[in-house]
PDB file of C-alpha atoms in Angstrom:
ATOM      1  CA  UNK A   1      -1.136   4.629  -0.877  1.00 77.00           C
ATOM      2  CA  UNK A   2      -4.490   5.824   0.480  1.00 89.00           C
ATOM      3  CA  UNK A   3      -7.442   3.442   0.398  1.00 92.00           C
ATOM      4  CA  UNK A   4      -9.597   5.564  -1.891  1.00 94.00           C
ATOM      5  CA  UNK A   5      -6.685   6.047  -4.293  1.00 95.00           C
ATOM      6  CA  UNK A   6      -6.316   2.261  -4.472  1.00 96.00           C
ATOM      7  CA  UNK A   7     -10.034   1.920  -5.109  1.00 96.00           C
ATOM      8  CA  UNK A   8      -9.859   4.475  -7.880  1.00 95.00           C
ATOM      9  CA  UNK A   9      -7.064   2.558  -9.585  1.00 96.00           C
ATOM     10  CA  UNK A  10      -8.850  -0.785  -9.252  1.00 96.00           C
ATOM     11  CA  UNK A  11     -12.195   0.609 -10.440  1.00 96.00           C
ATOM     12  CA  UNK A  12     -10.640   2.512 -13.345  1.00 96.00           C
ATOM     13  CA  UNK A  13      -8.720  -0.558 -14.462  1.00 96.00           C
ATOM     14  CA  UNK A  14     -11.768  -2.802 -14.282  1.00 96.00           C
ATOM     15  CA  UNK A  15     -13.942  -0.223 -16.036  1.00 96.00           C
ATOM     16  CA  UNK A  16     -11.388  -0.162 -18.842  1.00 96.00           C
ATOM     17  CA  UNK A  17     -11.486  -3.968 -18.967  1.00 96.00           C
ATOM     18  CA  UNK A  18     -15.296  -3.844 -19.123  1.00 96.00           C
ATOM     19  CA  UNK A  19     -15.128  -1.526 -22.136  1.00 95.00           C
ATOM     20  CA  UNK A  20     -12.278  -3.156 -24.048  1.00 95.00           C
ATOM     21  CA  UNK A  21     -12.712  -6.863 -23.237  1.00 96.00           C
ATOM     22  CA  UNK A  22     -14.822  -7.402 -26.393  1.00 96.00           C
ATOM     23  CA  UNK A  23     -12.423  -5.366 -28.559  1.00 95.00           C
ATOM     24  CA  UNK A  24      -9.451  -7.433 -27.375  1.00 94.00           C
ATOM     25  CA  UNK A  25     -11.459 -10.678 -27.569  1.00 93.00           C
ATOM     26  CA  UNK A  26     -10.903 -11.255 -23.864  1.00 94.00           C
ATOM     27  CA  UNK A  27     -14.555 -12.198 -23.439  1.00 93.00           C
ATOM     28  CA  UNK A  28     -17.678 -11.833 -25.582  1.00 94.00           C
ATOM     29  CA  UNK A  29     -20.471 -13.814 -27.196  1.00 91.00           C
ATOM     30  CA  UNK A  30     -20.535 -13.630 -30.975  1.00 88.00           C
ATOM     31  CA  UNK A  31     -24.153 -13.777 -32.152  1.00 88.00           C
ATOM     32  CA  UNK A  32     -23.029 -14.229 -35.742  1.00 86.00           C
ATOM     33  CA  UNK A  33     -20.830 -17.251 -35.001  1.00 82.00           C
ATOM     34  CA  UNK A  34     -23.125 -18.335 -32.150  1.00 84.00           C
ATOM     35  CA  UNK A  35     -20.407 -19.084 -29.607  1.00 84.00           C
ATOM     36  CA  UNK A  36     -18.357 -17.429 -26.854  1.00 89.00           C
ATOM     37  CA  UNK A  37     -14.879 -16.067 -27.467  1.00 90.00           C
ATOM     38  CA  UNK A  38     -12.555 -16.224 -24.457  1.00 90.00           C
ATOM     39  CA  UNK A  39      -8.961 -14.960 -24.504  1.00 88.00           C
ATOM     40  CA  UNK A  40      -9.031 -14.875 -28.281  1.00 87.00           C
ATOM     41  CA  UNK A  41     -10.178 -18.489 -28.728  1.00 87.00           C
ATOM     42  CA  UNK A  42     -13.654 -19.748 -29.654  1.00 87.00           C
ATOM     43  CA  UNK A  43     -15.342 -21.572 -26.772  1.00 83.00           C
ATOM     44  CA  UNK A  44     -16.947 -24.518 -28.571  1.00 77.00           C
ATOM     45  CA  UNK A  45     -18.735 -27.382 -26.857  1.00 72.00           C
ATOM     46  CA  UNK A  46     -19.084 -29.487 -29.988  1.00 70.00           C
ATOM     47  CA  UNK A  47     -22.880 -29.549 -30.145  1.00 69.00           C
ATOM     48  CA  UNK A  48     -22.887 -29.059 -33.928  1.00 70.00           C
ATOM     49  CA  UNK A  49     -20.448 -31.943 -34.387  1.00 68.00           C
ATOM     50  CA  UNK A  50     -22.616 -34.108 -32.138  1.00 64.00           C
ATOM     51  CA  UNK A  51     -25.757 -33.288 -34.128  1.00 71.00           C
ATOM     52  CA  UNK A  52     -23.997 -34.089 -37.401  1.00 70.00           C
ATOM     53  CA  UNK A  53     -22.780 -37.408 -35.995  1.00 71.00           C
ATOM     54  CA  UNK A  54     -19.076 -36.513 -35.915  1.00 71.00           C
ATOM     55  CA  UNK A  55     -18.918 -36.720 -32.105  1.00 74.00           C
ATOM     56  CA  UNK A  56     -20.117 -39.453 -29.782  1.00 79.00           C
ATOM     57  CA  UNK A  57     -22.350 -38.942 -26.735  1.00 78.00           C
ATOM     58  CA  UNK A  58     -19.362 -39.690 -24.475  1.00 81.00           C
ATOM     59  CA  UNK A  59     -17.264 -37.043 -26.179  1.00 78.00           C
ATOM     60  CA  UNK A  60     -19.948 -34.351 -25.952  1.00 74.00           C
ATOM     61  CA  UNK A  61     -20.489 -35.241 -22.290  1.00 81.00           C
ATOM     62  CA  UNK A  62     -16.755 -34.827 -21.654  1.00 80.00           C
ATOM     63  CA  UNK A  63     -16.781 -31.475 -23.430  1.00 78.00           C
ATOM     64  CA  UNK A  64     -19.742 -30.305 -21.373  1.00 80.00           C
ATOM     65  CA  UNK A  65     -17.960 -31.347 -18.184  1.00 84.00           C
ATOM     66  CA  UNK A  66     -14.530 -29.881 -18.968  1.00 83.00           C
ATOM     67  CA  UNK A  67     -15.491 -26.779 -20.942  1.00 79.00           C
ATOM     68  CA  UNK A  68     -18.748 -25.782 -19.282  1.00 83.00           C
ATOM     69  CA  UNK A  69     -19.627 -27.388 -15.949  1.00 87.00           C
ATOM     70  CA  UNK A  70     -16.219 -27.265 -14.268  1.00 90.00           C
ATOM     71  CA  UNK A  71     -15.377 -23.653 -15.307  1.00 88.00           C
ATOM     72  CA  UNK A  72     -18.828 -22.425 -14.238  1.00 89.00           C
ATOM     73  CA  UNK A  73     -18.661 -24.247 -10.901  1.00 93.00           C
ATOM     74  CA  UNK A  74     -15.105 -23.014 -10.344  1.00 94.00           C
ATOM     75  CA  UNK A  75     -16.060 -19.408 -11.038  1.00 92.00           C
ATOM     76  CA  UNK A  76     -19.162 -19.691  -8.859  1.00 93.00           C
ATOM     77  CA  UNK A  77     -17.120 -21.262  -6.066  1.00 95.00           C
ATOM     78  CA  UNK A  78     -14.558 -18.465  -6.206  1.00 96.00           C
ATOM     79  CA  UNK A  79     -17.338 -15.864  -6.069  1.00 95.00           C
ATOM     80  CA  UNK A  80     -18.953 -17.587  -3.087  1.00 96.00           C
ATOM     81  CA  UNK A  81     -15.639 -17.800  -1.226  1.00 97.00           C
ATOM     82  CA  UNK A  82     -14.856 -14.108  -1.785  1.00 97.00           C
ATOM     83  CA  UNK A  83     -18.371 -13.086  -0.723  1.00 97.00           C
ATOM     84  CA  UNK A  84     -18.257 -15.362   2.331  1.00 96.00           C
ATOM     85  CA  UNK A  85     -14.983 -13.888   3.529  1.00 96.00           C
ATOM     86  CA  UNK A  86     -15.125 -10.243   2.387  1.00 96.00           C
ATOM     87  CA  UNK A  87     -18.735  -9.504   1.406  1.00 95.00           C
ATOM     88  CA  UNK A  88     -19.570  -7.231  -1.530  1.00 96.00           C
ATOM     89  CA  UNK A  89     -15.941  -6.321  -2.135  1.00 96.00           C
ATOM     90  CA  UNK A  90     -16.508  -6.750  -5.885  1.00 96.00           C
ATOM     91  CA  UNK A  91     -19.149  -4.021  -5.789  1.00 96.00           C
ATOM     92  CA  UNK A  92     -17.018  -1.537  -3.906  1.00 95.00           C
ATOM     93  CA  UNK A  93     -13.708  -2.174  -5.631  1.00 96.00           C
ATOM     94  CA  UNK A  94     -14.465  -3.330  -9.180  1.00 96.00           C
ATOM     95  CA  UNK A  95     -18.088  -3.063 -10.336  1.00 96.00           C
ATOM     96  CA  UNK A  96     -18.423  -0.677 -13.329  1.00 95.00           C
ATOM     97  CA  UNK A  97     -21.984   0.221 -12.328  1.00 95.00           C
ATOM     98  CA  UNK A  98     -21.001   1.187  -8.793  1.00 95.00           C
ATOM     99  CA  UNK A  99     -18.209   3.366 -10.198  1.00 95.00           C
ATOM    100  CA  UNK A 100     -20.850   5.335 -12.088  1.00 95.00           C
ATOM    101  CA  UNK A 101     -23.072   5.445  -8.994  1.00 94.00           C
ATOM    102  CA  UNK A 102     -20.322   7.139  -7.003  1.00 95.00           C
ATOM    103  CA  UNK A 103     -19.409   9.514  -9.842  1.00 95.00           C
ATOM    104  CA  UNK A 104     -22.975  10.705 -10.376  1.00 96.00           C
ATOM    105  CA  UNK A 105     -23.570  10.879  -6.605  1.00 95.00           C
ATOM    106  CA  UNK A 106     -20.739  13.389  -6.417  1.00 94.00           C
ATOM    107  CA  UNK A 107     -22.124  15.455  -9.289  1.00 96.00           C
ATOM    108  CA  UNK A 108     -25.666  15.442  -7.886  1.00 96.00           C
ATOM    109  CA  UNK A 109     -24.277  16.592  -4.555  1.00 95.00           C
ATOM    110  CA  UNK A 110     -22.514  19.507  -6.240  1.00 96.00           C
ATOM    111  CA  UNK A 111     -25.757  20.341  -8.021  1.00 96.00           C
ATOM    112  CA  UNK A 112     -28.253  19.996  -5.160  1.00 95.00           C
ATOM    113  CA  UNK A 113     -26.401  19.339  -1.930  1.00 94.00           C
ATOM    114  CA  UNK A 114     -27.842  15.798  -1.835  1.00 93.00           C
ATOM    115  CA  UNK A 115     -26.553  12.442  -3.049  1.00 90.00           C
ATOM    116  CA  UNK A 116     -29.906  11.570  -4.606  1.00 90.00           C
ATOM    117  CA  UNK A 117     -33.003  13.454  -5.729  1.00 88.00           C
ATOM    118  CA  UNK A 118     -34.962  11.262  -3.295  1.00 89.00           C
ATOM    119  CA  UNK A 119     -33.083  12.550  -0.235  1.00 90.00           C
ATOM    120  CA  UNK A 120     -35.202  14.849   1.932  1.00 89.00           C
ATOM    121  CA  UNK A 121     -32.387  16.850   3.490  1.00 90.00           C
ATOM    122  CA  UNK A 122     -29.244  18.447   2.119  1.00 92.00           C
ATOM    123  CA  UNK A 123     -25.888  17.366   3.412  1.00 92.00           C
ATOM    124  CA  UNK A 124     -23.806  19.936   5.330  1.00 92.00           C
ATOM    125  CA  UNK A 125     -21.830  22.217   3.048  1.00 92.00           C
ATOM    126  CA  UNK A 126     -18.936  21.993   5.499  1.00 94.00           C
ATOM    127  CA  UNK A 127     -18.431  18.612   7.166  1.00 92.00           C
ATOM    128  CA  UNK A 128     -16.181  17.789  10.085  1.00 91.00           C
ATOM    129  CA  UNK A 129     -14.207  15.344   7.935  1.00 90.00           C
ATOM    130  CA  UNK A 130     -13.043  18.290   5.833  1.00 90.00           C
ATOM    131  CA  UNK A 131     -15.481  17.834   2.943  1.00 91.00           C
ATOM    132  CA  UNK A 132     -16.611  21.236   1.694  1.00 94.00           C
ATOM    133  CA  UNK A 133     -19.139  21.417  -1.135  1.00 94.00           C
ATOM    134  CA  UNK A 134     -21.356  24.409  -1.852  1.00 95.00           C
ATOM    135  CA  UNK A 135     -24.248  23.385  -4.147  1.00 95.00           C
ATOM    136  CA  UNK A 136     -24.470  25.179  -7.457  1.00 95.00           C
ATOM    137  CA  UNK A 137     -27.341  24.614  -9.910  1.00 95.00           C
ATOM    138  CA  UNK A 138     -24.962  25.109 -12.823  1.00 95.00           C
ATOM    139  CA  UNK A 139     -23.597  21.658 -12.067  1.00 96.00           C
ATOM    140  CA  UNK A 140     -26.900  20.128 -13.244  1.00 97.00           C
ATOM    141  CA  UNK A 141     -25.817  20.683 -16.847  1.00 97.00           C
ATOM    142  CA  UNK A 142     -22.560  18.792 -16.262  1.00 97.00           C
ATOM    143  CA  UNK A 143     -24.458  16.078 -14.395  1.00 96.00           C
ATOM    144  CA  UNK A 144     -26.871  15.632 -17.301  1.00 96.00           C
ATOM    145  CA  UNK A 145     -24.100  15.439 -19.903  1.00 97.00           C
ATOM    146  CA  UNK A 146     -22.079  12.943 -17.861  1.00 97.00           C
ATOM    147  CA  UNK A 147     -25.147  10.794 -17.140  1.00 97.00           C
ATOM    148  CA  UNK A 148     -26.177  10.615 -20.800  1.00 97.00           C
ATOM    149  CA  UNK A 149     -22.590   9.939 -21.856  1.00 97.00           C
ATOM    150  CA  UNK A 150     -22.231   7.044 -19.410  1.00 97.00           C
ATOM    151  CA  UNK A 151     -25.605   5.621 -20.454  1.00 97.00           C
ATOM    152  CA  UNK A 152     -24.670   5.767 -24.147  1.00 98.00           C
ATOM    153  CA  UNK A 153     -21.211   4.320 -23.476  1.00 97.00           C
ATOM    154  CA  UNK A 154     -22.711   1.421 -21.546  1.00 97.00           C
ATOM    155  CA  UNK A 155     -25.260   0.732 -24.279  1.00 97.00           C
ATOM    156  CA  UNK A 156     -22.576   0.640 -26.983  1.00 97.00           C
ATOM    157  CA  UNK A 157     -20.242  -1.464 -24.829  1.00 97.00           C
ATOM    158  CA  UNK A 158     -22.942  -4.065 -24.146  1.00 96.00           C
ATOM    159  CA  UNK A 159     -23.707  -4.369 -27.857  1.00 97.00           C
ATOM    160  CA  UNK A 160     -20.026  -5.094 -28.541  1.00 97.00           C
ATOM    161  CA  UNK A 161     -20.369  -8.147 -26.282  1.00 96.00           C
ATOM    162  CA  UNK A 162     -22.848  -9.541 -28.818  1.00 94.00           C
ATOM    163  CA  UNK A 163     -21.700  -8.263 -32.218  1.00 94.00           C
ATOM    164  CA  UNK A 164     -18.210  -7.653 -33.690  1.00 94.00           C
ATOM    165  CA  UNK A 165     -16.830  -4.639 -31.727  1.00 95.00           C
ATOM    166  CA  UNK A 166     -14.977  -3.101 -34.673  1.00 94.00           C
ATOM    167  CA  UNK A 167     -18.188  -3.084 -36.707  1.00 95.00           C
ATOM    168  CA  UNK A 168     -20.194  -1.449 -33.902  1.00 96.00           C
ATOM    169  CA  UNK A 169     -17.648   1.267 -33.116  1.00 96.00           C
ATOM    170  CA  UNK A 170     -17.144   1.939 -36.811  1.00 96.00           C
ATOM    171  CA  UNK A 171     -20.897   2.265 -37.380  1.00 96.00           C
ATOM    172  CA  UNK A 172     -21.251   4.567 -34.365  1.00 96.00           C
ATOM    173  CA  UNK A 173     -18.389   6.767 -35.536  1.00 96.00           C
ATOM    174  CA  UNK A 174     -19.728   6.970 -39.096  1.00 96.00           C
ATOM    175  CA  UNK A 175     -23.373   7.282 -37.974  1.00 94.00           C
ATOM    176  CA  UNK A 176     -24.218   4.226 -40.054  1.00 95.00           C
ATOM    177  CA  UNK A 177     -25.833   1.916 -37.490  1.00 94.00           C
ATOM    178  CA  UNK A 178     -28.308  -0.639 -38.762  1.00 95.00           C
ATOM    179  CA  UNK A 179     -31.922  -0.364 -37.639  1.00 96.00           C
ATOM    180  CA  UNK A 180     -31.556  -3.081 -34.992  1.00 96.00           C
ATOM    181  CA  UNK A 181     -28.248  -1.715 -33.739  1.00 96.00           C
ATOM    182  CA  UNK A 182     -29.679   1.789 -33.402  1.00 97.00           C
ATOM    183  CA  UNK A 183     -32.797   0.416 -31.678  1.00 97.00           C
ATOM    184  CA  UNK A 184     -30.712  -1.561 -29.172  1.00 97.00           C
ATOM    185  CA  UNK A 185     -28.461   1.387 -28.351  1.00 97.00           C
ATOM    186  CA  UNK A 186     -31.379   3.816 -28.148  1.00 97.00           C
ATOM    187  CA  UNK A 187     -33.473   1.684 -25.793  1.00 97.00           C
ATOM    188  CA  UNK A 188     -30.467   0.689 -23.651  1.00 97.00           C
ATOM    189  CA  UNK A 189     -29.342   4.319 -23.380  1.00 98.00           C
ATOM    190  CA  UNK A 190     -32.827   5.359 -22.219  1.00 97.00           C
ATOM    191  CA  UNK A 191     -32.973   2.568 -19.616  1.00 97.00           C
ATOM    192  CA  UNK A 192     -29.490   3.284 -18.281  1.00 97.00           C
ATOM    193  CA  UNK A 193     -30.294   6.994 -18.095  1.00 97.00           C
ATOM    194  CA  UNK A 194     -33.367   6.217 -15.972  1.00 96.00           C
ATOM    195  CA  UNK A 195     -31.230   3.987 -13.764  1.00 95.00           C
ATOM    196  CA  UNK A 196     -28.436   6.541 -13.349  1.00 96.00           C
ATOM    197  CA  UNK A 197     -30.847   9.414 -12.654  1.00 94.00           C
ATOM    198  CA  UNK A 198     -33.488   7.802 -10.455  1.00 93.00           C
ATOM    199  CA  UNK A 199     -32.165   4.470  -9.162  1.00 92.00           C
ATOM    200  CA  UNK A 200     -28.380   4.200  -8.830  1.00 92.00           C
ATOM    201  CA  UNK A 201     -27.751   3.009  -5.245  1.00 90.00           C
ATOM    202  CA  UNK A 202     -31.353   1.753  -5.010  1.00 91.00           C
ATOM    203  CA  UNK A 203     -30.671  -0.614  -7.904  1.00 94.00           C
ATOM    204  CA  UNK A 204     -27.448  -1.741  -6.193  1.00 92.00           C
ATOM    205  CA  UNK A 205     -29.318  -2.382  -2.945  1.00 90.00           C
ATOM    206  CA  UNK A 206     -32.475  -4.063  -4.212  1.00 90.00           C
ATOM    207  CA  UNK A 207     -32.235  -4.755  -7.952  1.00 91.00           C
ATOM    208  CA  UNK A 208     -28.797  -6.229  -8.596  1.00 93.00           C
ATOM    209  CA  UNK A 209     -28.940 -10.032  -8.358  1.00 93.00           C
ATOM    210  CA  UNK A 210     -25.135 -10.330  -8.176  1.00 94.00           C
ATOM    211  CA  UNK A 211     -24.972  -7.824  -5.312  1.00 94.00           C
ATOM    212  CA  UNK A 212     -27.837  -9.343  -3.332  1.00 94.00           C
ATOM    213  CA  UNK A 213     -26.320 -12.820  -3.725  1.00 95.00           C
ATOM    214  CA  UNK A 214     -23.003 -11.575  -2.332  1.00 96.00           C
ATOM    215  CA  UNK A 215     -24.823 -10.015   0.622  1.00 95.00           C
ATOM    216  CA  UNK A 216     -26.735 -13.219   1.393  1.00 95.00           C
ATOM    217  CA  UNK A 217     -23.529 -15.278   1.406  1.00 96.00           C
ATOM    218  CA  UNK A 218     -21.766 -12.648   3.533  1.00 96.00           C
ATOM    219  CA  UNK A 219     -24.550 -12.625   6.114  1.00 94.00           C
ATOM    220  CA  UNK A 220     -24.023 -16.351   6.626  1.00 92.00           C
ATOM    221  CA  UNK A 221     -20.503 -15.810   7.970  1.00 93.00           C
ATOM    222  CA  UNK A 222     -20.430 -14.098  11.365  1.00 91.00           C
ATOM    223  CA  UNK A 223     -16.662 -13.644  11.112  1.00 92.00           C
ATOM    224  CA  UNK A 224     -16.634 -12.072   7.650  1.00 94.00           C
ATOM    225  CA  UNK A 225     -15.049  -8.672   7.129  1.00 95.00           C
ATOM    226  CA  UNK A 226     -17.357  -5.876   8.274  1.00 95.00           C
ATOM    227  CA  UNK A 227     -17.216  -2.277   9.463  1.00 94.00           C
ATOM    228  CA  UNK A 228     -16.542  -2.429  13.197  1.00 92.00           C
ATOM    229  CA  UNK A 229     -17.384   0.362  15.629  1.00 91.00           C
ATOM    230  CA  UNK A 230     -15.268   1.050  18.713  1.00 89.00           C
ATOM    231  CA  UNK A 231     -18.179   1.285  21.146  1.00 85.00           C
ATOM    232  CA  UNK A 232     -15.862   1.915  24.100  1.00 83.00           C
ATOM    233  CA  UNK A 233     -15.167   5.359  22.602  1.00 84.00           C
ATOM    234  CA  UNK A 234     -18.714   6.026  21.423  1.00 84.00           C
ATOM    235  CA  UNK A 235     -18.908   9.283  23.377  1.00 87.00           C
ATOM    236  CA  UNK A 236     -16.567  10.804  20.770  1.00 86.00           C
ATOM    237  CA  UNK A 237     -19.453  10.582  18.275  1.00 88.00           C
ATOM    238  CA  UNK A 238     -21.651  12.982  20.238  1.00 84.00           C
ATOM    239  CA  UNK A 239     -20.110  16.116  18.758  1.00 84.00           C
ATOM    240  CA  UNK A 240     -19.742  14.686  15.227  1.00 88.00           C
ATOM    241  CA  UNK A 241     -22.026  15.591  12.309  1.00 90.00           C
ATOM    242  CA  UNK A 242     -22.254  11.901  11.220  1.00 91.00           C
ATOM    243  CA  UNK A 243     -19.684  12.393   8.489  1.00 93.00           C
ATOM    244  CA  UNK A 244     -19.416   8.606   8.184  1.00 94.00           C
ATOM    245  CA  UNK A 245     -23.063   8.355   7.123  1.00 94.00           C
ATOM    246  CA  UNK A 246     -22.725  11.234   4.669  1.00 94.00           C
ATOM    247  CA  UNK A 247     -19.790   9.458   3.049  1.00 94.00           C
ATOM    248  CA  UNK A 248     -21.644   6.183   2.418  1.00 94.00           C
ATOM    249  CA  UNK A 249     -22.758   5.946  -1.248  1.00 93.00           C
ATOM    250  CA  UNK A 250     -25.332   3.302  -0.262  1.00 93.00           C
ATOM    251  CA  UNK A 251     -27.011   5.558   2.355  1.00 92.00           C
ATOM    252  CA  UNK A 252     -26.180   3.191   5.239  1.00 94.00           C
ATOM    253  CA  UNK A 253     -25.370   3.880   8.878  1.00 93.00           C
ATOM    254  CA  UNK A 254     -21.946   2.309   9.483  1.00 93.00           C
ATOM    255  CA  UNK A 255     -22.293   2.130  13.276  1.00 90.00           C
ATOM    256  CA  UNK A 256     -25.389  -0.065  13.034  1.00 88.00           C
ATOM    257  CA  UNK A 257     -25.702  -3.851  13.320  1.00 87.00           C
ATOM    258  CA  UNK A 258     -24.615  -6.073  10.436  1.00 91.00           C
ATOM    259  CA  UNK A 259     -28.161  -6.894   9.339  1.00 89.00           C
ATOM    260  CA  UNK A 260     -28.817  -3.217   8.638  1.00 90.00           C
ATOM    261  CA  UNK A 261     -25.501  -3.026   6.789  1.00 93.00           C
ATOM    262  CA  UNK A 262     -26.702  -5.819   4.489  1.00 93.00           C
ATOM    263  CA  UNK A 263     -25.712  -3.970   1.303  1.00 94.00           C
ATOM    264  CA  UNK A 264     -22.353  -2.599   2.480  1.00 96.00           C
ATOM    265  CA  UNK A 265     -19.899  -2.584  -0.442  1.00 96.00           C
ATOM    266  CA  UNK A 266     -16.742  -2.492   1.703  1.00 96.00           C
ATOM    267  CA  UNK A 267     -15.729   0.788   0.037  1.00 96.00           C
ATOM    268  CA  UNK A 268     -14.372   2.036   3.405  1.00 96.00           C
ATOM    269  CA  UNK A 269     -15.381   5.629   2.752  1.00 96.00           C
ATOM    270  CA  UNK A 270     -17.089   5.758   6.150  1.00 96.00           C
ATOM    271  CA  UNK A 271     -13.881   4.543   7.817  1.00 95.00           C
ATOM    272  CA  UNK A 272     -11.837   7.220   6.084  1.00 95.00           C
ATOM    273  CA  UNK A 273     -14.374   9.943   6.958  1.00 95.00           C
ATOM    274  CA  UNK A 274     -14.333   8.952  10.627  1.00 94.00           C
ATOM    275  CA  UNK A 275     -10.539   8.871  10.616  1.00 92.00           C
ATOM    276  CA  UNK A 276     -10.390  12.443   9.294  1.00 93.00           C
ATOM    277  CA  UNK A 277     -12.788  13.657  11.983  1.00 93.00           C
ATOM    278  CA  UNK A 278     -10.954  11.922  14.809  1.00 90.00           C
ATOM    279  CA  UNK A 279      -7.559  13.057  13.527  1.00 89.00           C
ATOM    280  CA  UNK A 280      -8.564  16.599  14.491  1.00 87.00           C
ATOM    281  CA  UNK A 281      -8.753  15.372  18.099  1.00 82.00           C
ATOM    282  CA  UNK A 282      -5.486  13.413  17.842  1.00 81.00           C
ATOM    283  CA  UNK A 283      -7.316  10.074  18.043  1.00 83.00           C
ATOM    284  CA  UNK A 284      -7.755   7.194  15.622  1.00 85.00           C
ATOM    285  CA  UNK A 285     -10.902   6.305  13.686  1.00 87.00           C
ATOM    286  CA  UNK A 286     -13.752   4.774  15.666  1.00 91.00           C
ATOM    287  CA  UNK A 287     -14.616   2.731  12.578  1.00 93.00           C
ATOM    288  CA  UNK A 288     -12.395   0.003  11.210  1.00 92.00           C
ATOM    289  CA  UNK A 289     -12.697  -2.980   8.901  1.00 93.00           C
ATOM    290  CA  UNK A 290     -12.608  -6.033  11.161  1.00 93.00           C
ATOM    291  CA  UNK A 291     -12.929  -9.770  10.655  1.00 91.00           C
ATOM    292  CA  UNK A 292     -12.608 -12.985  12.619  1.00 89.00           C
ATOM    293  CA  UNK A 293     -13.426 -12.715  16.316  1.00 87.00           C
ATOM    294  CA  UNK A 294     -13.463  -8.934  16.093  1.00 87.00           C
ATOM    295  CA  UNK A 295     -16.405  -9.138  13.665  1.00 89.00           C
ATOM    296  CA  UNK A 296     -18.556 -11.071  16.133  1.00 86.00           C
ATOM    297  CA  UNK A 297     -19.410  -7.894  18.022  1.00 81.00           C
ATOM    298  CA  UNK A 298     -21.161  -6.571  14.916  1.00 81.00           C
ATOM    299  CA  UNK A 299     -22.837  -9.751  13.649  1.00 76.00           C
ATOM    300  CA  UNK A 300     -23.904 -11.225  16.997  1.00 64.00           C
ATOM    301  CA  UNK A 301     -25.939  -8.130  17.847  1.00 60.00           C
ATOM    302  CA  UNK A 302     -28.223  -9.063  14.941  1.00 53.00           C
ATOM    303  CA  UNK A 303     -29.656 -11.713  17.223  1.00 53.00           C
ATOM    304  CA  UNK A 304     -29.997  -9.549  20.308  1.00 55.00           C
ATOM    305  CA  UNK A 305     -26.744 -10.795  21.824  1.00 57.00           C
ATOM    306  CA  UNK A 306     -24.289  -8.383  23.397  1.00 61.00           C
ATOM    307  CA  UNK A 307     -20.832  -9.947  23.267  1.00 58.00           C
ATOM    308  CA  UNK A 308     -17.942  -8.143  24.820  1.00 58.00           C
ATOM    309  CA  UNK A 309     -15.857  -6.415  22.192  1.00 58.00           C
ATOM    310  CA  UNK A 310     -12.617  -8.311  21.746  1.00 58.00           C
ATOM    311  CA  UNK A 311      -9.561  -6.571  23.150  1.00 62.00           C
ATOM    312  CA  UNK A 312      -7.040  -5.344  20.631  1.00 69.00           C
ATOM    313  CA  UNK A 313      -9.489  -5.001  17.727  1.00 77.00           C
ATOM    314  CA  UNK A 314      -8.957  -1.253  17.524  1.00 74.00           C
ATOM    315  CA  UNK A 315      -5.334  -1.080  18.583  1.00 67.00           C
ATOM    316  CA  UNK A 316      -2.929   0.546  16.138  1.00 57.00           C
ATOM    317  CA  UNK A 317      -0.508  -2.047  14.777  1.00 53.00           C
TER     318      UNK A 317
END
C-alpha cells in the first residue's frame, strides 16, 4: 500500500474518532455532571466524597495518584517518547486539524495555483512529479463551502465534548439551539473559518502548542527520524523544478538542515514527489526517511559540522 494511501486511512479513521468519541462516550467532559467520561465510565476522583467527609485524606490522595497523576504522566511520557523518536508523526498521520490543512491547501491550489493566499508565486501547472493542476476561479466557491462546513463541523464537535452529544446534534438538526449553544457554535465557526482561510499551516508551525512541543523534543534527538537527502547524487536536482518543496504542506525545503525543518510533520509527501521525478530517470528518490546514524548527516549540520554520509543509508533493501 502506498504511503499516502496509508496516511489517508489513518487520518480518516482518527478524524472519525475525533467526531464520534463524545457520541460513543469514548472521551468527553460533561459540564452538567462536572466530570470526565472515559470509555463509557465516569472518571471520578472522589473530591465530593472527601468534602462531605465520606473519604479520608489518604483515600483521596490514592485516587489522585492512581486516577489522575499516573495516567497523565503515562500519556505525557508516551507522547515524549514518540516525539523523541519520530518527531511530529502525530501531526502528519493523525491530527484532525492538519487533515483539514491539507484538504484546503489542495482546494486553494485548484482555485489560485497557490497553496496559500500569502504565497507570492504560483506553483507550476505541470510539475515533474506528474502533478498537473490548472487553476480555475470556479473552485473558490467549492473552497468556501468546504471551509465553512469544516469550521461549523469542528465547532459542533467541540461542543459535544462539553455537553451531551445527542442533545447538541438534535438541537442543531431541529434548529432549536439554546442561546449559549448558538453563541458558542457561531463564535467557534467564525474563528475556525479565519484559521482555515488565513492561517492553516502557519498555525501548525507557530501557534499549535502540541506541535511545537513535539518539534522541541524531536530536535533534542540527533538520531530521530528525519528526511535525509542523498547529497552524493545532488547533481540530479539541477534539472528538477523542486517538486519536493511544492509538495510540502508546511512550506518547508526538505533538502535543508534539520533546524530549518523544525516543523516537519513526517508526512513524506516530499519523499514521494522526489521518487516520482527520479523514477522518470530510472533512479530512486534522493529523499528518504532516515534515523539512527543515517540521521546524523542532517542534524549535525545544524552545528556547522560536516559528517560523512553513512554508507548504505540510501541503498534499496
